[in-house]
mmCIF file of C-alpha atoms in Angstrom:
data_model
loop_
_atom_site.group_PDB
_atom_site.id
_atom_site.type_symbol
_atom_site.label_atom_id
_atom_site.label_comp_id
_atom_site.label_asym_id
_atom_site.label_seq_id
_atom_site.Cartn_x
_atom_site.Cartn_y
_atom_site.Cartn_z
ATOM 1 C CA UNK P 737 68.564 36.597 32.769
ATOM 2 C CA UNK P 738 69.085 34.971 36.171
ATOM 3 C CA UNK P 739 71.636 36.226 38.690
ATOM 4 C CA UNK P 740 72.280 33.692 41.498
ATOM 5 C CA UNK P 741 72.851 35.667 44.707
ATOM 6 C CA UNK P 742 74.980 33.334 46.751
ATOM 7 C CA UNK P 743 75.093 33.735 50.500
ATOM 8 C CA UNK P 744 78.576 34.584 51.678
ATOM 9 C CA UNK P 745 79.807 35.615 48.227
ATOM 10 C CA UNK P 746 82.998 37.626 48.752
ATOM 11 C CA UNK P 747 82.033 40.653 46.700
ATOM 12 C CA UNK P 748 81.670 44.301 47.544
ATOM 13 C CA UNK P 749 78.987 44.961 44.974
ATOM 14 C CA UNK P 750 75.234 44.574 45.196
ATOM 15 C CA UNK P 751 73.310 41.787 43.465
ATOM 16 C CA UNK P 752 71.198 44.354 41.580
ATOM 17 C CA UNK P 753 74.343 45.979 40.157
ATOM 18 C CA UNK P 754 75.730 42.612 39.092
ATOM 19 C CA UNK P 755 72.425 41.772 37.402
ATOM 20 C CA UNK P 756 72.435 45.127 35.598
ATOM 21 C CA UNK P 757 75.942 44.430 34.329
ATOM 22 C CA UNK P 758 74.885 40.990 33.088
ATOM 23 C CA UNK P 759 71.984 42.582 31.205
ATOM 24 C CA UNK P 760 74.511 44.965 29.631
ATOM 25 C CA UNK P 761 76.512 41.962 28.428
ATOM 26 C CA UNK P 762 73.387 40.463 26.855
ATOM 27 C CA UNK P 763 72.503 43.755 25.173
ATOM 28 C CA UNK P 764 76.025 43.881 23.748
ATOM 29 C CA UNK P 765 75.027 40.739 21.809
ATOM 30 C CA UNK P 766 71.790 42.358 20.605
ATOM 31 C CA UNK P 767 69.705 39.973 22.716
ATOM 32 C CA UNK P 768 66.148 40.900 23.696
ATOM 33 C CA UNK P 769 66.108 40.597 27.495
ATOM 34 C CA UNK P 770 62.480 39.875 28.411
ATOM 35 C CA UNK P 771 62.778 38.953 32.086
ATOM 36 C CA UNK P 772 65.367 39.398 34.814
ATOM 37 C CA UNK P 773 65.470 38.012 38.320
ATOM 38 C CA UNK P 774 67.768 37.585 41.304
ATOM 39 C CA UNK P 775 67.653 34.045 42.685
ATOM 40 C CA UNK P 776 68.762 33.799 46.311
ATOM 41 C CA UNK P 777 70.926 30.746 46.995
ATOM 42 C CA UNK P 778 71.326 29.536 50.562
ATOM 43 C CA UNK P 779 73.206 26.454 49.405
ATOM 44 C CA UNK P 780 74.414 25.158 46.055
ATOM 45 C CA UNK P 781 72.857 22.109 44.425
ATOM 46 C CA UNK P 782 75.607 20.192 42.571
ATOM 47 C CA UNK P 783 73.310 18.908 39.812
ATOM 48 C CA UNK P 784 71.513 22.150 38.882
ATOM 49 C CA UNK P 785 73.050 24.941 41.024
ATOM 50 C CA UNK P 786 69.514 25.942 42.083
ATOM 51 C CA UNK P 787 67.227 23.890 44.292
ATOM 52 C CA UNK P 788 64.423 21.803 42.774
ATOM 53 C CA UNK P 789 61.708 24.332 43.638
ATOM 54 C CA UNK P 790 63.699 27.273 42.240
ATOM 55 C CA UNK P 791 64.397 25.363 38.995
ATOM 56 C CA UNK P 792 60.648 24.779 38.551
ATOM 57 C CA UNK P 793 59.843 28.428 39.388
ATOM 58 C CA UNK P 794 62.372 29.763 36.874
ATOM 59 C CA UNK P 795 61.106 27.273 34.294
ATOM 60 C CA UNK P 796 57.596 28.779 34.501
ATOM 61 C CA UNK P 797 58.988 32.307 34.107
ATOM 62 C CA UNK P 798 60.939 31.193 31.008
ATOM 63 C CA UNK P 799 57.817 29.599 29.545
ATOM 64 C CA UNK P 800 55.671 32.708 30.129
ATOM 65 C CA UNK P 801 58.339 34.965 28.629
ATOM 66 C CA UNK P 802 58.560 32.660 25.586
ATOM 67 C CA UNK P 803 62.333 32.860 25.861
ATOM 68 C CA UNK P 804 64.720 30.971 23.597
ATOM 69 C CA UNK P 805 67.768 31.354 25.833
ATOM 70 C CA UNK P 806 68.285 31.432 29.600
ATOM 71 C CA UNK P 807 71.436 33.182 30.808
ATOM 72 C CA UNK P 808 72.776 32.330 34.267
ATOM 73 C CA UNK P 809 75.091 35.065 35.546
ATOM 74 C CA UNK P 810 77.497 32.616 37.150
ATOM 75 C CA UNK P 811 79.836 29.803 36.161
ATOM 76 C CA UNK P 812 78.033 26.530 35.510
ATOM 77 C CA UNK P 813 79.592 23.094 35.412
ATOM 78 C CA UNK P 814 78.912 21.045 32.245
ATOM 79 C CA UNK P 815 76.535 18.824 34.239
ATOM 80 C CA UNK P 816 74.598 21.798 35.632
ATOM 81 C CA UNK P 817 74.298 23.339 32.178
ATOM 82 C CA UNK P 818 72.940 20.135 30.617
ATOM 83 C CA UNK P 819 70.518 19.469 33.479
ATOM 84 C CA UNK P 820 69.123 23.016 33.341
ATOM 85 C CA UNK P 821 68.658 22.768 29.568
ATOM 86 C CA UNK P 822 66.732 19.542 30.081
ATOM 87 C CA UNK P 823 64.563 21.071 32.826
ATOM 88 C CA UNK P 824 63.851 24.373 31.058
ATOM 89 C CA UNK P 825 63.846 23.122 27.451
ATOM 90 C CA UNK P 826 65.843 26.142 26.254
ATOM 91 C CA UNK P 827 69.483 26.826 25.529
ATOM 92 C CA UNK P 828 71.348 27.750 28.734
ATOM 93 C CA UNK P 829 74.419 30.013 28.685
ATOM 94 C CA UNK P 830 76.544 30.849 31.711
ATOM 95 C CA UNK P 831 78.562 34.014 32.312
ATOM 96 C CA UNK P 832 81.735 32.599 30.778
ATOM 97 C CA UNK P 833 79.935 31.518 27.604
ATOM 98 C CA UNK P 834 78.278 34.926 27.317
ATOM 99 C CA UNK P 835 81.577 36.830 27.550
ATOM 100 C CA UNK P 836 83.244 34.424 25.110
ATOM 101 C CA UNK P 837 80.454 35.056 22.605
ATOM 102 C CA UNK P 838 80.980 38.820 22.867
ATOM 103 C CA UNK P 839 84.727 38.449 22.413
ATOM 104 C CA UNK P 840 84.225 36.179 19.394
ATOM 105 C CA UNK P 841 82.014 38.789 17.758
ATOM 106 C CA UNK P 842 84.251 41.794 18.520
ATOM 107 C CA UNK P 843 87.759 40.462 17.823
ATOM 108 C CA UNK P 844 89.147 42.038 14.642
ATOM 109 C CA UNK P 845 92.879 41.300 14.432
ATOM 110 C CA UNK P 846 94.373 37.884 13.747
ATOM 111 C CA UNK P 847 95.808 37.796 17.246
ATOM 112 C CA UNK P 848 92.463 38.664 18.791
ATOM 113 C CA UNK P 849 90.652 35.951 16.835
ATOM 114 C CA UNK P 850 93.279 33.355 17.750
ATOM 115 C CA UNK P 851 93.031 34.247 21.430
ATOM 116 C CA UNK P 852 89.236 34.071 21.434
ATOM 117 C CA UNK P 853 89.225 30.751 19.579
ATOM 118 C CA UNK P 854 91.730 29.301 22.056
ATOM 119 C CA UNK P 855 89.606 30.447 24.999
ATOM 120 C CA UNK P 856 86.433 29.067 23.388
ATOM 121 C CA UNK P 857 87.952 25.635 22.731
ATOM 122 C CA UNK P 858 89.354 25.446 26.271
ATOM 123 C CA UNK P 859 85.865 26.239 27.563
ATOM 124 C CA UNK P 860 84.050 23.772 25.297
ATOM 125 C CA UNK P 861 86.460 20.897 25.864
ATOM 126 C CA UNK P 862 84.789 20.086 29.178
ATOM 127 C CA UNK P 863 81.281 20.527 27.787
ATOM 128 C CA UNK P 864 81.259 17.859 25.089
ATOM 129 C CA UNK P 865 78.250 15.559 25.140
ATOM 130 C CA UNK P 866 77.595 12.387 23.200
ATOM 131 C CA UNK P 867 75.353 13.626 20.417
ATOM 132 C CA UNK P 868 76.148 11.073 17.727
ATOM 133 C CA UNK P 869 74.870 7.758 19.105
ATOM 134 C CA UNK P 870 75.204 6.116 15.687
ATOM 135 C CA UNK P 871 78.959 6.727 15.888
ATOM 136 C CA UNK P 872 79.243 5.723 19.501
ATOM 137 C CA UNK P 873 81.947 3.182 18.814
ATOM 138 C CA UNK P 874 84.358 2.825 15.932
ATOM 139 C CA UNK P 875 85.269 -0.820 15.615
ATOM 140 C CA UNK P 876 88.751 -1.855 14.634
ATOM 141 C CA UNK P 877 90.040 -4.917 12.796
ATOM 142 C CA UNK P 878 89.196 -6.540 9.445
ATOM 143 C CA UNK P 879 86.952 -9.548 9.046
ATOM 144 C CA UNK P 880 86.897 -10.215 12.789
ATOM 145 C CA UNK P 881 85.258 -8.492 15.700
ATOM 146 C CA UNK P 882 87.855 -6.043 17.015
ATOM 147 C CA UNK P 883 87.966 -4.445 20.404
ATOM 148 C CA UNK P 884 86.098 -1.222 21.134
ATOM 149 C CA UNK P 885 87.603 1.791 19.439
ATOM 150 C CA UNK P 886 87.441 5.340 20.789
ATOM 151 C CA UNK P 887 84.007 6.772 21.456
ATOM 152 C CA UNK P 888 82.760 9.779 19.523
ATOM 153 C CA UNK P 889 83.190 12.018 22.560
ATOM 154 C CA UNK P 890 86.814 10.883 22.842
ATOM 155 C CA UNK P 891 87.309 11.654 19.142
ATOM 156 C CA UNK P 892 85.891 15.138 19.632
ATOM 157 C CA UNK P 893 88.112 15.772 22.632
ATOM 158 C CA UNK P 894 91.165 14.613 20.685
ATOM 159 C CA UNK P 895 90.280 16.899 17.764
ATOM 160 C CA UNK P 896 89.799 19.841 20.112
ATOM 161 C CA UNK P 897 93.101 19.087 21.853
ATOM 162 C CA UNK P 898 94.825 19.072 18.429
ATOM 163 C CA UNK P 899 93.250 22.433 17.551
ATOM 164 C CA UNK P 900 94.318 23.890 20.897
ATOM 165 C CA UNK P 901 97.912 22.786 20.300
ATOM 166 C CA UNK P 902 97.925 24.387 16.836
ATOM 167 C CA UNK P 903 96.423 27.622 18.142
ATOM 168 C CA UNK P 904 99.002 27.808 20.913
ATOM 169 C CA UNK P 905 101.790 27.417 18.350
ATOM 170 C CA UNK P 906 100.280 30.192 16.221
ATOM 171 C CA UNK P 907 100.007 32.426 19.268
ATOM 172 C CA UNK P 908 103.659 31.747 20.105
ATOM 173 C CA UNK P 909 104.516 33.119 16.654
ATOM 174 C CA UNK P 910 102.244 36.124 17.204
ATOM 175 C CA UNK P 911 103.891 36.744 20.589
ATOM 176 C CA UNK P 912 107.327 36.544 18.948
ATOM 177 C CA UNK P 913 106.260 39.135 16.370
ATOM 178 C CA UNK P 914 104.852 41.378 19.085
ATOM 179 C CA UNK P 915 108.081 41.035 21.081
ATOM 180 C CA UNK P 916 110.095 42.065 18.022
ATOM 181 C CA UNK P 917 107.824 45.067 17.522
ATOM 182 C CA UNK P 918 108.236 46.002 21.176
ATOM 183 C CA UNK P 919 112.018 45.652 20.896
ATOM 184 C CA UNK P 920 111.980 47.921 17.852
ATOM 185 C CA UNK P 921 110.002 50.511 19.798
ATOM 186 C CA UNK P 922 112.515 50.309 22.635
ATOM 187 C CA UNK P 923 115.259 51.307 20.236
ATOM 188 C CA UNK P 924 113.452 54.615 19.975
ATOM 189 C CA UNK P 925 113.537 56.261 23.408
ATOM 190 C CA UNK P 926 109.813 56.978 23.580
ATOM 191 C CA UNK P 927 108.085 56.342 26.896
ATOM 192 C CA UNK P 928 105.081 54.025 26.745
ATOM 193 C CA UNK P 929 101.733 54.601 28.451
ATOM 194 C CA UNK P 930 99.122 51.827 28.799
ATOM 195 C CA UNK P 931 95.441 52.307 29.588
ATOM 196 C CA UNK P 932 93.685 49.742 31.766
ATOM 197 C CA UNK P 933 90.304 49.832 33.405
ATOM 198 C CA UNK P 934 86.922 48.248 33.831
ATOM 199 C CA UNK P 935 84.968 47.793 30.631
ATOM 200 C CA UNK P 936 82.958 50.893 29.710
ATOM 201 C CA UNK P 937 85.034 53.151 31.989
ATOM 202 C CA UNK P 938 85.770 55.456 29.046
ATOM 203 C CA UNK P 939 89.264 54.232 28.073
ATOM 204 C CA UNK P 940 88.716 54.471 24.334
ATOM 205 C CA UNK P 941 87.104 57.918 24.601
ATOM 206 C CA UNK P 942 90.100 59.182 26.570
ATOM 207 C CA UNK P 943 92.480 57.439 24.157
ATOM 208 C CA UNK P 944 90.834 59.206 21.204
ATOM 209 C CA UNK P 945 90.999 62.613 22.871
ATOM 210 C CA UNK P 946 94.636 62.354 23.917
ATOM 211 C CA UNK P 947 95.944 60.838 20.675
ATOM 212 C CA UNK P 948 93.443 62.490 18.299
ATOM 213 C CA UNK P 949 92.448 59.043 17.008
ATOM 214 C CA UNK P 950 89.129 57.506 16.048
ATOM 215 C CA UNK P 951 89.068 54.203 17.903
ATOM 216 C CA UNK P 952 85.545 52.799 18.363
ATOM 217 C CA UNK P 953 84.118 54.240 21.581
ATOM 218 C CA UNK P 954 80.535 53.365 22.482
ATOM 219 C CA UNK P 955 78.461 53.210 25.658
ATOM 220 C CA UNK P 956 78.642 49.435 25.580
ATOM 221 C CA UNK P 957 80.494 46.689 27.432
ATOM 222 C CA UNK P 958 83.549 45.484 25.503
ATOM 223 C CA UNK P 959 83.101 47.956 22.647
ATOM 224 C CA UNK P 960 86.774 47.404 21.775
ATOM 225 C CA UNK P 961 88.919 44.303 22.229
ATOM 226 C CA UNK P 962 92.084 44.480 20.179
ATOM 227 C CA UNK P 963 94.931 46.611 21.555
ATOM 228 C CA UNK P 964 95.624 49.833 19.684
ATOM 229 C CA UNK P 965 98.841 51.871 19.750
ATOM 230 C CA UNK P 966 99.111 55.549 18.810
ATOM 231 C CA UNK P 967 101.564 58.399 19.265
ATOM 232 C CA UNK P 968 100.853 60.800 22.113
ATOM 233 C CA UNK P 969 102.317 64.296 22.428
ATOM 234 C CA UNK P 970 103.343 65.234 25.934
ATOM 235 C CA UNK P 971 103.810 68.834 27.110
ATOM 236 C CA UNK P 972 106.790 70.531 25.386
ATOM 237 C CA UNK P 973 106.156 68.339 22.357
ATOM 238 C CA UNK P 974 107.850 65.173 23.575
ATOM 239 C CA UNK P 975 106.280 62.065 21.968
ATOM 240 C CA UNK P 976 105.131 58.951 23.803
ATOM 241 C CA UNK P 977 103.394 55.737 22.747
ATOM 242 C CA UNK P 978 99.936 55.067 24.200
ATOM 243 C CA UNK P 979 98.214 51.675 24.076
ATOM 244 C CA UNK P 980 94.525 50.998 24.666
ATOM 245 C CA UNK P 981 93.812 47.486 25.985
ATOM 246 C CA UNK P 982 90.730 45.319 26.468
ATOM 247 C CA UNK P 983 88.464 46.326 29.342
ATOM 248 C CA UNK P 984 88.288 44.120 32.412
ATOM 249 C CA UNK P 985 85.195 42.805 34.152
ATOM 250 C CA UNK P 986 84.369 41.087 37.419
ATOM 251 C CA UNK P 987 84.851 37.299 37.431
ATOM 252 C CA UNK P 988 86.692 37.461 34.104
ATOM 253 C CA UNK P 989 86.824 33.828 32.904
ATOM 254 C CA UNK P 990 90.225 32.277 33.544
ATOM 255 C CA UNK P 991 90.234 31.018 29.937
ATOM 256 C CA UNK P 992 90.254 34.625 28.768
ATOM 257 C CA UNK P 993 92.837 35.750 31.316
ATOM 258 C CA UNK P 994 95.189 33.073 29.979
ATOM 259 C CA UNK P 995 94.351 33.683 26.324
ATOM 260 C CA UNK P 996 94.890 37.437 26.529
ATOM 261 C CA UNK P 997 98.097 37.224 28.511
ATOM 262 C CA UNK P 998 100.153 38.028 25.386
ATOM 263 C CA UNK P 999 98.066 41.077 24.529
ATOM 264 C CA UNK P 1000 98.180 42.448 28.035
ATOM 265 C CA UNK P 1001 101.953 42.162 28.152
ATOM 266 C CA UNK P 1002 101.779 45.697 26.772
ATOM 267 C CA UNK P 1003 100.717 46.659 30.301
ATOM 268 C CA UNK P 1004 103.668 44.860 31.897
ATOM 269 C CA UNK P 1005 106.144 46.622 29.603
ATOM 270 C CA UNK P 1006 104.679 50.129 29.907
ATOM 271 C CA UNK P 1007 106.550 52.924 31.659
ATOM 272 C CA UNK P 1008 103.283 54.351 33.010
ATOM 273 C CA UNK P 1009 99.950 52.567 33.535
ATOM 274 C CA UNK P 1010 96.805 54.694 33.625
ATOM 275 C CA UNK P 1011 94.022 53.023 35.593
ATOM 276 C CA UNK P 1012 90.823 54.564 34.211
ATOM 277 C CA UNK P 1013 87.866 54.539 36.627
ATOM 278 C CA UNK P 1014 84.259 55.518 36.044
ATOM 279 C CA UNK P 1015 84.034 57.716 39.111
ATOM 280 C CA UNK P 1016 80.353 58.472 38.447
ATOM 281 C CA UNK P 1017 79.438 54.810 38.941
ATOM 282 C CA UNK P 1018 78.247 53.624 42.342
ATOM 283 C CA UNK P 1019 80.350 50.492 41.702
ATOM 284 C CA UNK P 1020 83.570 52.410 41.004
ATOM 285 C CA UNK P 1021 85.482 51.104 44.043
ATOM 286 C CA UNK P 1022 84.408 47.496 43.418
ATOM 287 C CA UNK P 1023 85.330 47.767 39.730
ATOM 288 C CA UNK P 1024 88.769 49.108 40.675
ATOM 289 C CA UNK P 1025 89.246 46.056 42.888
ATOM 290 C CA UNK P 1026 88.341 43.768 39.986
ATOM 291 C CA UNK P 1027 90.921 45.478 37.752
ATOM 292 C CA UNK P 1028 93.642 45.078 40.385
ATOM 293 C CA UNK P 1029 92.727 41.399 40.779
ATOM 294 C CA UNK P 1030 93.059 40.703 37.029
ATOM 295 C CA UNK P 1031 96.357 42.614 36.839
ATOM 296 C CA UNK P 1032 97.623 40.535 39.740
ATOM 297 C CA UNK P 1033 96.690 37.325 37.851
ATOM 298 C CA UNK P 1034 98.676 38.628 34.893
ATOM 299 C CA UNK P 1035 101.720 39.172 37.065
ATOM 300 C CA UNK P 1036 101.607 42.977 37.047
ATOM 301 C CA UNK P 1037 102.917 44.207 40.397
ATOM 302 C CA UNK P 1038 100.857 47.292 41.193
ATOM 303 C CA UNK P 1039 103.326 48.376 43.855
ATOM 304 C CA UNK P 1040 106.336 48.409 41.548
ATOM 305 C CA UNK P 1041 104.731 50.151 38.568
ATOM 306 C CA UNK P 1042 104.111 53.829 37.904
ATOM 307 C CA UNK P 1043 100.339 53.598 38.301
ATOM 308 C CA UNK P 1044 98.229 56.709 37.898
ATOM 309 C CA UNK P 1045 94.524 56.577 38.742
ATOM 310 C CA UNK P 1046 92.336 58.598 36.385
ATOM 311 C CA UNK P 1047 88.848 59.389 37.665
ATOM 312 C CA UNK P 1048 86.825 59.731 34.475
ATOM 313 C CA UNK P 1049 83.255 60.905 33.766
ATOM 314 C CA UNK P 1050 83.272 63.807 36.231
ATOM 315 C CA UNK P 1051 80.787 65.505 33.871
ATOM 316 C CA UNK P 1052 78.197 62.933 34.983
ATOM 317 C CA UNK P 1053 78.574 63.873 38.661
ATOM 318 C CA UNK P 1054 76.138 66.512 39.997
ATOM 319 C CA UNK P 1055 77.762 69.948 39.954
ATOM 320 C CA UNK P 1056 77.449 70.353 43.730
ATOM 321 C CA UNK P 1057 79.445 67.132 44.311
ATOM 322 C CA UNK P 1058 82.351 67.771 41.932
ATOM 323 C CA UNK P 1059 84.414 69.752 44.449
ATOM 324 C CA UNK P 1060 84.112 66.849 46.886
ATOM 325 C CA UNK P 1061 85.381 64.433 44.214
ATOM 326 C CA UNK P 1062 88.313 66.724 43.373
ATOM 327 C CA UNK P 1063 89.207 66.923 47.063
ATOM 328 C CA UNK P 1064 89.065 63.128 47.373
ATOM 329 C CA UNK P 1065 91.320 62.841 44.307
ATOM 330 C CA UNK P 1066 93.931 65.160 45.863
ATOM 331 C CA UNK P 1067 93.890 63.176 49.118
ATOM 332 C CA UNK P 1068 94.232 59.808 47.363
ATOM 333 C CA UNK P 1069 97.607 58.053 47.618
ATOM 334 C CA UNK P 1070 99.059 58.648 45.132
ATOM 335 C CA UNK P 1071 96.849 61.579 44.061
ATOM 336 C CA UNK P 1072 94.332 60.777 41.306
ATOM 337 C CA UNK P 1073 93.490 62.910 38.268
ATOM 338 C CA UNK P 1074 89.783 63.787 37.943
ATOM 339 C CA UNK P 1075 88.700 64.524 34.368
ATOM 340 C CA UNK P 1076 86.063 64.096 31.704
ATOM 341 C CA UNK P 1077 87.212 62.389 28.528
ATOM 342 C CA UNK P 1078 83.946 63.459 26.885
ATOM 343 C CA UNK P 1079 84.414 67.202 27.479
ATOM 344 C CA UNK P 1080 88.210 67.345 27.780
ATOM 345 C CA UNK P 1081 88.153 68.959 31.218
ATOM 346 C CA UNK P 1082 91.222 67.892 33.220
ATOM 347 C CA UNK P 1083 93.046 66.242 30.280
ATOM 348 C CA UNK P 1084 95.861 68.827 30.396
ATOM 349 C CA UNK P 1085 96.438 67.957 34.059
ATOM 350 C CA UNK P 1086 96.700 64.306 33.071
ATOM 351 C CA UNK P 1087 99.305 65.026 30.391
ATOM 352 C CA UNK P 1088 101.361 67.031 32.911
ATOM 353 C CA UNK P 1089 101.165 64.135 35.387
ATOM 354 C CA UNK P 1090 102.278 61.605 32.729
ATOM 355 C CA UNK P 1091 105.204 63.839 31.756
ATOM 356 C CA UNK P 1092 106.259 64.101 35.412
ATOM 357 C CA UNK P 1093 106.246 60.296 35.764
ATOM 358 C CA UNK P 1094 108.303 59.611 32.642
ATOM 359 C CA UNK P 1095 110.723 62.437 33.421
ATOM 360 C CA UNK P 1096 111.981 61.025 36.702
ATOM 361 C CA UNK P 1097 115.590 60.991 35.404
ATOM 362 C CA UNK P 1098 117.560 63.974 36.778
ATOM 363 C CA UNK P 1099 118.302 66.643 34.140
ATOM 364 C CA UNK P 1100 121.732 66.879 32.533
ATOM 365 C CA UNK P 1101 123.494 69.861 30.954
ATOM 366 C CA UNK P 1102 124.284 69.433 27.276
ATOM 367 C CA UNK P 1103 126.697 71.827 25.545
ATOM 368 C CA UNK P 1104 126.573 71.850 21.746
ATOM 369 C CA UNK P 1105 128.994 73.838 19.555
ATOM 370 C CA UNK P 1106 127.843 76.046 16.713
ATOM 371 C CA UNK P 1107 126.294 74.182 13.803
ATOM 372 C CA UNK P 1108 124.927 71.266 15.863
ATOM 373 C CA UNK P 1109 121.289 71.964 15.018
ATOM 374 C CA UNK P 1110 120.582 68.263 14.474
ATOM 375 C CA UNK P 1111 121.682 67.448 18.038
ATOM 376 C CA UNK P 1112 119.468 70.190 19.494
ATOM 377 C CA UNK P 1113 116.488 69.018 17.436
ATOM 378 C CA UNK P 1114 117.097 65.429 18.604
ATOM 379 C CA UNK P 1115 117.029 66.500 22.252
ATOM 380 C CA UNK P 1116 113.740 68.341 21.770
ATOM 381 C CA UNK P 1117 112.214 65.270 20.114
ATOM 382 C CA UNK P 1118 113.398 62.650 22.580
ATOM 383 C CA UNK P 1119 113.766 64.485 25.873
ATOM 384 C CA UNK P 1120 112.207 67.229 27.902
ATOM 385 C CA UNK P 1121 114.121 70.506 27.603
ATOM 386 C CA UNK P 1122 113.890 72.431 30.878
ATOM 387 C CA UNK P 1123 116.232 75.367 30.118
ATOM 388 C CA UNK P 1124 118.071 76.783 27.135
ATOM 389 C CA UNK P 1125 120.913 79.312 26.960
ATOM 390 C CA UNK P 1126 122.255 80.495 23.600
ATOM 391 C CA UNK P 1127 125.898 81.662 23.618
ATOM 392 C CA UNK P 1128 127.225 84.580 21.574
ATOM 393 C CA UNK P 1129 129.520 82.198 19.703
ATOM 394 C CA UNK P 1130 126.574 80.108 18.476
ATOM 395 C CA UNK P 1131 126.942 77.389 21.101
ATOM 396 C CA UNK P 1132 123.890 76.237 23.027
ATOM 397 C CA UNK P 1133 123.537 74.901 26.577
ATOM 398 C CA UNK P 1134 120.426 72.853 27.326
ATOM 399 C CA UNK P 1135 119.187 71.471 30.632
ATOM 400 C CA UNK P 1136 117.309 68.373 29.486
ATOM 401 C CA UNK P 1137 115.722 65.331 31.116
ATOM 402 C CA UNK P 1138 116.471 62.105 29.229
ATOM 403 C CA UNK P 1139 115.907 58.442 29.968
ATOM 404 C CA UNK P 1140 119.164 56.467 30.419
ATOM 405 C CA UNK P 1141 118.513 54.728 27.099
ATOM 406 C CA UNK P 1142 117.972 58.029 25.269
ATOM 407 C CA UNK P 1143 121.085 59.504 26.875
ATOM 408 C CA UNK P 1144 123.195 56.584 25.625
ATOM 409 C CA UNK P 1145 121.821 56.962 22.117
ATOM 410 C CA UNK P 1146 122.542 60.684 22.121
ATOM 411 C CA UNK P 1147 126.175 60.139 23.153
ATOM 412 C CA UNK P 1148 126.642 57.656 20.301
ATOM 413 C CA UNK P 1149 125.025 59.814 17.626
ATOM 414 C CA UNK P 1150 126.521 63.172 18.649
ATOM 415 C CA UNK P 1151 130.015 62.622 20.101
ATOM 416 C CA UNK P 1152 130.830 66.319 19.605
ATOM 417 C CA UNK P 1153 128.366 67.379 22.296
ATOM 418 C CA UNK P 1154 129.553 67.748 25.896
ATOM 419 C CA UNK P 1155 127.362 66.267 28.651
ATOM 420 C CA UNK P 1156 127.661 67.178 32.317
ATOM 421 C CA UNK P 1157 125.764 65.977 35.383
ATOM 422 C CA UNK P 1158 125.578 62.215 34.790
#
């Protein structure tokens, strides 16, 4: 595992931390990492990325370690990848290829597999090499010497381009289905909450605790890929829909950002976005910056959304420092919610904060005559009841907070109820 430490790299994280993360990616593929090193780069060499002396030095390390694969924690051009494979006589994988391999292994749903395959083909299209010399040219004509046909590499590129077109059409259909599902959910006035965060920040653990689900949650990078939706009960029993999305990572390959745009539209449509941070990590601030950068690429305006920062893994912080973290969370703008998804500490505060964000609509007074139990039950299910007064004649007055959509639905379904204050 080689991490090139470029001079002047615009990153707020240390080279050692980036190398450790790259090792975590390799371990997620069950690779046996035998040697790691940070290679300082004063200037880039177009042909091999590293200078001639550094290539020879790394080659000796690879030989002594008896390695089968060399992973470069950076993006390599096709030429650099081929030249390094020739120099080191092992398979060379760059950061993009490594992440694509993890995604290919972890994707479970049809949509996830289509997105990974599209990203993989887009990545490989520029890395085709002429490997079939006996098919170098396909001659045309009959009985006479025709002109040169297309080369094998051109054939491969054409086949890949055809596959990419087909995959994009399939993904359009998947996106249409997902849009229909989202439209159906909108007909039910449930607020939606989306989880985003750096990979391994504890999103799935928090998702399981809040929704009482059993989504895979492991101490591993990219333990889950496919988005999962579950019902969430807010305080006072009001339901919401929570979605768990793929974790982000620094320098996320642009092929994957594009491929997963449809999946991450769940984030763009959510009423509340929870940004989960591993506050116990020394790289927490840098990871948060990476998440904001990816969201920006996806067109999610952080300023216009109801974003709530959740500082997870407080149980891993030394006891004497936890009060400092809580104070920092209160002073953050907007205030953050410190909690531990593993122990459950602070989760009630999070639910209260979510309820406050989705209940921004001013309350209205609803008067229901005697015998309108169905209307009262509907309000409890779809709104947040703040006050209730039962009249002697069997009528009920409720002060309830409802979204505009829910309020419109209520007026249509229960025309006998009287609504004041809107």
